[in-house]
Short mmCIF file of C-alpha atoms and ligand atoms in Angstrom, two decimals:
data_model
loop_
_atom_site.label_atom_id
_atom_site.label_comp_id
_atom_site.label_asym_id
_atom_site.label_seq_id
_atom_site.Cartn_x
_atom_site.Cartn_y
_atom_site.Cartn_z
CA MET A 1341 57.32 60.53 -1.75
CA PRO A 1342 59.66 62.13 -4.32
CA TYR A 1343 61.89 65.47 -4.04
CA PRO A 1344 61.27 68.00 -2.39
CA PHE A 1345 61.72 65.99 0.52
CA THR A 1346 60.29 67.50 3.71
CA LEU A 1347 60.58 66.97 7.36
CA THR A 1348 58.11 65.00 8.69
CA PRO A 1349 56.51 66.51 11.92
CA LEU A 1350 57.38 64.65 15.20
CA PRO A 1351 54.09 62.43 15.15
CA TYR A 1352 53.42 63.03 19.03
CA PRO A 1353 54.20 65.96 21.29
CA TYR A 1354 57.91 66.50 22.24
CA ASP A 1355 57.07 65.49 26.02
CA THR A 1356 55.30 62.32 25.31
CA LEU A 1357 58.10 60.09 25.27
CA SER A 1358 59.59 61.27 28.97
CA PRO A 1359 61.40 60.05 30.83
CA VAL A 1360 62.42 57.04 28.33
CA ILE A 1361 63.26 59.99 25.94
CA GLY A 1362 63.34 63.67 27.17
CA GLU A 1363 61.95 66.70 25.29
CA ASP A 1364 65.51 68.17 24.96
CA THR A 1365 66.44 65.00 23.04
CA LEU A 1366 63.57 65.02 20.75
CA HIS A 1367 63.96 68.71 19.79
CA PHE A 1368 67.70 68.28 19.10
CA HIS A 1369 67.02 64.74 17.09
CA HIS A 1370 64.19 65.48 14.97
CA ASP A 1371 64.21 69.32 14.61
CA LYS A 1372 68.29 69.57 14.37
CA HIS A 1373 69.51 66.18 13.15
CA MET A 1374 66.54 64.86 11.10
CA ASN A 1375 66.20 67.99 9.67
CA ALA A 1376 69.67 68.19 8.50
CA TYR A 1377 69.28 65.16 6.86
CA VAL A 1378 66.29 66.24 4.79
CA ASP A 1379 68.14 69.41 3.80
CA ASN A 1380 71.40 67.63 2.44
CA LEU A 1381 69.14 65.13 0.62
CA ASN A 1382 67.37 68.27 -1.06
CA LYS A 1383 70.77 69.79 -1.87
CA ALA A 1384 72.03 66.61 -3.27
CA VAL A 1385 69.25 65.77 -5.61
CA GLU A 1386 68.33 69.04 -6.34
CA PRO A 1387 70.86 69.91 -9.50
CA HIS A 1388 69.62 66.48 -11.23
CA PRO A 1389 65.74 66.98 -12.41
CA GLU A 1390 66.08 63.10 -13.67
CA LEU A 1391 65.93 61.96 -10.24
CA HIS A 1392 63.20 64.25 -9.06
CA ASP A 1393 60.43 61.67 -9.69
CA LEU A 1394 62.06 58.88 -7.51
CA THR A 1395 60.97 58.05 -4.01
CA LEU A 1396 63.32 58.05 -1.44
CA ASN A 1397 62.99 54.00 -1.51
CA ALA A 1398 64.10 53.93 -5.17
CA LEU A 1399 67.01 56.39 -4.73
CA LEU A 1400 68.48 54.38 -1.59
CA SER A 1401 67.77 51.11 -3.58
CA HIS A 1402 69.74 52.13 -6.62
CA LEU A 1403 72.87 54.09 -5.29
CA ASN A 1404 75.10 52.75 -7.98
CA GLN A 1405 73.20 53.89 -10.82
CA LEU A 1406 73.10 57.64 -9.37
CA PRO A 1407 75.83 60.12 -10.46
CA GLN A 1408 78.73 59.31 -8.82
CA THR A 1409 79.04 62.68 -7.09
CA ILE A 1410 76.07 62.45 -5.42
CA GLN A 1411 75.96 58.85 -4.25
CA THR A 1412 77.66 59.31 -0.79
CA ALA A 1413 75.41 62.15 -0.01
CA VAL A 1414 72.30 60.16 -0.83
CA ARG A 1415 73.55 57.27 1.02
CA ASN A 1416 74.01 59.33 4.22
CA ASN A 1417 71.39 61.98 4.04
CA GLY A 1418 68.64 59.72 2.33
CA GLY A 1419 69.64 56.94 4.54
CA GLY A 1420 69.21 59.31 7.60
CA VAL A 1421 65.69 60.64 6.54
CA TYR A 1422 64.71 57.11 5.71
CA ASN A 1423 65.94 55.80 9.42
CA HIS A 1424 64.77 58.51 11.36
CA THR A 1425 61.03 58.35 9.62
CA LEU A 1426 60.92 54.70 10.67
CA TYR A 1427 62.45 55.26 14.25
CA PHE A 1428 59.93 58.11 15.08
CA SER A 1429 56.77 56.68 13.48
CA THR A 1430 57.27 53.32 15.37
CA ILE A 1431 57.32 54.55 18.96
CA GLY A 1432 54.81 56.69 20.75
CA ALA A 1433 53.04 57.39 23.76
CA PRO A 1434 53.17 54.75 26.50
CA THR A 1435 52.15 52.12 24.28
CA ALA A 1436 51.95 49.30 27.06
CA GLY A 1437 48.36 48.58 25.61
CA THR A 1438 49.40 47.87 22.37
CA GLN A 1439 50.38 44.45 21.26
CA PRO A 1440 50.99 42.91 17.82
CA ASP A 1441 48.26 41.66 15.72
CA ALA A 1442 47.93 38.05 15.35
CA ALA A 1443 49.54 37.90 12.25
CA LEU A 1444 52.53 39.81 13.66
CA LYS A 1445 52.42 37.67 16.68
CA SER A 1446 52.56 34.36 15.07
CA ALA A 1447 55.43 35.48 13.04
CA ILE A 1448 57.48 36.68 15.88
CA ASP A 1449 56.45 33.36 17.74
CA ARG A 1450 57.68 31.43 14.57
CA ASP A 1451 60.50 33.06 13.84
CA PHE A 1452 62.11 33.88 17.29
CA GLY A 1453 60.13 31.71 19.69
CA SER A 1454 58.89 34.52 21.56
CA MET A 1455 58.48 38.43 21.97
CA GLU A 1456 61.35 38.10 24.45
CA GLU A 1457 63.50 36.39 22.39
CA MET A 1458 62.92 38.97 19.61
CA GLN A 1459 63.61 42.11 21.92
CA THR A 1460 66.74 40.24 23.07
CA GLN A 1461 68.05 39.80 19.76
CA LEU A 1462 67.50 43.32 18.45
CA ALA A 1463 69.04 44.76 21.76
CA GLN A 1464 71.87 42.51 21.25
CA ALA A 1465 72.45 43.93 17.60
CA ALA A 1466 71.95 47.60 18.85
CA VAL A 1467 74.31 47.23 21.81
CA THR A 1468 76.97 45.45 19.84
CA ARG A 1469 76.91 47.82 16.81
CA PHE A 1470 80.12 49.51 17.16
CA GLY A 1471 80.22 53.29 16.81
CA SER A 1472 77.15 54.78 15.09
CA GLY A 1473 74.27 52.90 13.59
CA TRP A 1474 71.20 51.06 13.52
CA ALA A 1475 69.30 47.93 14.78
CA TYR A 1476 66.22 46.71 12.76
CA VAL A 1477 63.35 43.86 12.54
CA VAL A 1478 63.07 43.32 9.11
CA SER A 1479 60.40 41.15 6.95
CA ASP A 1480 60.88 39.44 3.92
CA ALA A 1481 58.49 39.42 1.14
CA GLN A 1482 56.95 36.11 2.41
CA GLY A 1483 56.94 37.49 6.06
CA LYS A 1484 59.71 35.92 7.57
CA LEU A 1485 61.11 38.06 10.12
CA SER A 1486 65.17 38.78 11.26
CA ILE A 1487 67.30 41.03 12.65
CA CYS A 1488 69.86 42.89 11.22
CA SER A 1489 72.22 45.95 11.76
CA THR A 1490 73.66 48.55 9.54
CA PRO A 1491 76.62 51.54 10.22
CA ASN A 1492 76.55 54.92 9.96
CA GLN A 1493 73.16 55.99 8.06
CA ASP A 1494 73.16 52.84 5.74
CA VAL A 1495 69.72 51.07 5.51
CA PRO A 1496 68.96 47.53 4.90
CA ASP A 1497 68.58 46.25 1.21
CA LEU A 1498 64.81 47.46 0.51
CA THR A 1499 64.32 45.31 -2.35
CA GLN A 1500 64.69 42.34 0.02
CA TYR A 1501 63.38 43.46 3.38
CA VAL A 1502 61.06 45.81 4.71
CA PRO A 1503 62.40 47.12 8.09
CA LEU A 1504 59.34 46.93 10.59
CA MET A 1505 60.78 48.81 13.39
CA THR A 1506 64.45 50.11 14.35
CA VAL A 1507 66.77 51.12 17.23
CA ASP A 1508 68.73 54.39 16.42
CA VAL A 1509 72.00 53.80 18.34
CA TRP A 1510 74.12 57.21 17.22
CA GLU A 1511 75.00 58.95 20.58
CA HIS A 1512 72.84 61.67 19.71
CA ALA A 1513 69.74 59.82 20.30
CA TYR A 1514 70.59 58.97 23.82
CA TYR A 1515 73.29 60.85 25.22
CA LEU A 1516 71.41 63.72 27.24
CA ASP A 1517 69.01 61.06 28.87
CA TYR A 1518 71.64 58.20 29.25
CA GLN A 1519 75.33 59.88 28.43
CA ASN A 1520 77.30 56.28 27.47
CA ARG A 1521 74.93 53.94 28.97
CA ARG A 1522 73.70 52.36 25.60
CA PRO A 1523 72.41 49.49 27.19
CA ASP A 1524 69.82 51.02 29.39
CA TYR A 1525 68.82 53.28 26.49
CA VAL A 1526 67.96 50.33 24.38
CA LYS A 1527 66.21 48.50 26.90
CA ALA A 1528 63.94 51.58 27.83
CA PHE A 1529 63.46 52.41 24.04
CA LEU A 1530 62.03 49.05 23.50
CA THR A 1531 59.31 49.88 26.08
CA LEU A 1532 57.94 52.62 23.62
CA THR A 1533 57.08 50.40 20.85
CA ASP A 1534 53.78 51.38 19.16
CA TRP A 1535 52.85 47.67 17.95
CA ASN A 1536 49.99 48.95 16.12
CA ALA A 1537 52.44 50.94 13.94
CA VAL A 1538 54.74 48.12 13.42
CA SER A 1539 52.05 45.49 12.74
CA LYS A 1540 50.38 47.93 10.01
CA ARG A 1541 53.97 47.83 8.25
CA TYR A 1542 54.31 43.92 8.46
CA ALA A 1543 50.94 43.88 6.93
CA ASP A 1544 51.59 46.11 4.17
CA ARG A 1545 54.83 44.76 3.23
CA ALA A 1546 54.10 43.89 -0.37
CA SER A 1547 53.47 47.60 -0.99
CA LEU A 1548 56.41 48.92 1.26
CA LEU A 1549 59.01 46.59 -0.49
CA GLU A 1550 60.86 48.24 -3.39
CA THR A 1551 60.16 46.46 -6.30
CA ARG A 1552 61.66 48.46 -9.31
MN1 MN3 B 1329 69.29 59.70 14.58
#
């Protein structure tokens, strides 16, 4: 969706993810932090009507073609909107019952050996990201899965990879609930994965890849 960007409502009640992620964390994280990225992205793009038809994916995939004065703002705030949208939409209420669908499960087994190994590698990327950033499971156009990590609010190359799920390791994501215990947060966070949502992104990867 193009400018003006809006804050997507949290897709579940604020108390749903407790105790893994507490209600206060979700209010600050979604209503304050994510909202600020939306507002600041709009402020950066607003004076440039020629950019108003571009989707967020297109903006993030062509940063070096944007007016130089807004490249950093779009990178940081557009990335913030992209990453948080993915983060909040691929976790849910205790989703212990959900599993990857057959296509995703077979890709996980092929590319990692097992679900446990994929989660171990994702957790490792999240825990070892120095400072603030993100860890992801991504798919390429052919459906091959891999793990990657970015600093700050950077996103993976959206012309090559479709991020399927992500872990936010900025302290604001976990400090109220876990203080400095990032590994505990990451381990608990992975129990919240909404595998229906992740499987759908995998199935839809061709349409989610930025092809412009
Ligand atoms: Mn965050």
